Coordinates of C-alpha atoms in Angstrom, one line a residue:
Q12 CA -0.5 -0.1 0.2
V13 CA 1.2 3.4 -0.7
Q14 CA -0.4 6.7 0.9
L15 CA -0.4 10.1 -0.6
V16 CA -0.7 13.2 1.0
E17 CA -1.7 16.0 -0.7
S18 CA -1.6 20.0 0.2
G19 CA -1.1 23.1 -1.0
G20 CA -4.6 24.0 -2.3
G21 CA -7.0 27.5 -2.0
L22 CA -8.1 30.3 -3.4
V23 CA -6.4 32.8 -5.7
Q24 CA -7.0 35.2 -8.3
A25 CA -7.1 34.7 -12.6
G26 CA -3.2 35.3 -13.2
G27 CA -1.7 34.0 -9.4
S28 CA 0.1 31.5 -8.7
L29 CA 0.0 28.6 -6.4
R30 CA 1.9 25.3 -5.4
L31 CA 0.9 21.7 -5.0
S32 CA 3.0 19.2 -2.9
C33 CA 2.2 15.4 -2.5
A34 CA 4.3 13.3 -0.1
A35 CA 3.9 9.6 -0.6
S36 CA 4.5 7.0 1.7
G37 CA 4.8 3.0 2.3
S38 CA 5.6 0.6 0.2
I39 CA 7.8 2.7 -3.1
S40 CA 8.5 0.6 -5.5
S41 CA 12.0 1.8 -7.4
I42 CA 10.4 1.9 -10.7
N43 CA 7.3 4.2 -10.1
R44 CA 5.3 7.7 -12.0
M45 CA 3.5 10.2 -10.2
G46 CA 1.3 12.6 -11.3
W47 CA -1.9 15.0 -10.8
Y48 CA -5.6 14.7 -12.3
R49 CA -8.2 16.9 -11.4
Q50 CA -11.6 16.2 -12.0
A51 CA -14.4 18.9 -11.9
P52 CA -18.5 17.7 -10.3
G53 CA -20.7 15.3 -13.1
K54 CA -17.1 14.7 -14.9
E55 CA -14.6 12.1 -15.4
R56 CA -10.7 12.6 -13.9
E57 CA -8.3 13.9 -16.6
L58 CA -4.9 14.2 -16.6
V59 CA -2.6 17.0 -16.1
A60 CA 0.7 16.2 -16.1
T61 CA 2.8 13.0 -14.7
I62 CA 6.2 12.7 -14.4
T63 CA 8.8 9.3 -14.0
R64 CA 10.7 8.5 -11.3
S65 CA 13.5 9.0 -13.9
G66 CA 11.8 13.0 -14.7
S67 CA 10.4 11.9 -18.0
T68 CA 7.7 14.3 -17.9
N69 CA 3.6 15.1 -19.8
Y70 CA 1.0 17.7 -19.5
A71 CA -2.0 17.8 -21.2
D72 CA -2.5 20.5 -24.0
S73 CA -4.3 23.0 -21.2
V74 CA -1.7 22.9 -18.9
K75 CA 1.4 23.2 -21.0
G76 CA 3.1 26.2 -20.7
R77 CA 1.8 27.4 -17.7
F78 CA 1.9 24.1 -14.9
T79 CA 5.3 22.3 -14.2
I80 CA 5.2 19.3 -12.6
S81 CA 9.2 18.1 -10.5
R82 CA 9.6 16.0 -7.8
D83 CA 12.1 15.0 -5.1
N84 CA 13.0 11.6 -4.9
A85 CA 14.6 11.4 -2.0
K86 CA 11.6 12.8 -0.2
N87 CA 8.7 10.5 -2.7
T88 CA 7.4 13.5 -2.7
A89 CA 6.0 15.7 -6.1
Y90 CA 5.2 19.5 -7.4
L91 CA 2.9 21.0 -9.3
Q92 CA 3.6 25.0 -9.9
M93 CA 1.1 26.0 -11.5
N94 CA 1.1 29.8 -13.2
S95 CA -0.6 31.6 -14.9
L96 CA -4.1 30.3 -13.5
K97 CA -7.0 30.3 -15.3
P98 CA -11.1 29.7 -13.8
E99 CA -11.3 27.0 -15.9
D100 CA -8.8 25.4 -14.1
T101 CA -10.6 25.3 -10.7
N102 CA -10.8 21.8 -9.4
V103 CA -10.2 19.3 -7.1
Y104 CA -6.8 18.4 -8.1
Y105 CA -5.8 14.2 -7.3
C106 CA -2.2 13.0 -6.8
N107 CA -1.7 9.9 -8.3
Y108 CA 1.0 7.0 -7.7
R109 CA 1.4 4.1 -10.1
S110 CA 3.6 1.3 -9.4
I111 CA 6.1 -0.9 -11.5
W112 CA 2.9 -3.3 -10.9
G113 CA 0.9 -0.6 -12.8
E114 CA -1.1 -0.3 -8.9
D115 CA -3.1 2.9 -8.6
F116 CA -3.1 4.9 -5.3
W117 CA -5.0 8.6 -4.8
G118 CA -4.9 11.4 -2.5
Q119 CA -7.5 12.5 -0.9
G120 CA -7.4 15.8 -3.4
T121 CA -7.2 19.3 -2.7
Q122 CA -9.5 22.1 -3.7
V123 CA -7.9 24.8 -6.7
T124 CA -10.5 27.7 -7.5
V125 CA -9.4 30.8 -9.1
S126 CA -11.8 33.4 -9.6
S127 CA -12.1 35.7 -12.2

């Protein structure tokens, strides 16, 4: 089992920035992928960004150039720096950990609200 603890959500004005953190603990595999997804009420959860342990990244087109994902492997922690936030970025953001065996674990979710 892997436990994920998220922090950093909140309320920000359009054009502002927020930084999300996700700390993983438990049965951490040597090869894994961490990432962030978001989900609005009544909609499916969608990928925001992912990063492998070796540093390969993947971003949704809607956040490219504005969001940056990074990680500290020594701390098993992933970060999502969100700049130039837009009202449409308002969502609950979920941290994801995918193990080498393809198991998915999820954080509890953190609310990000961008006011216009």
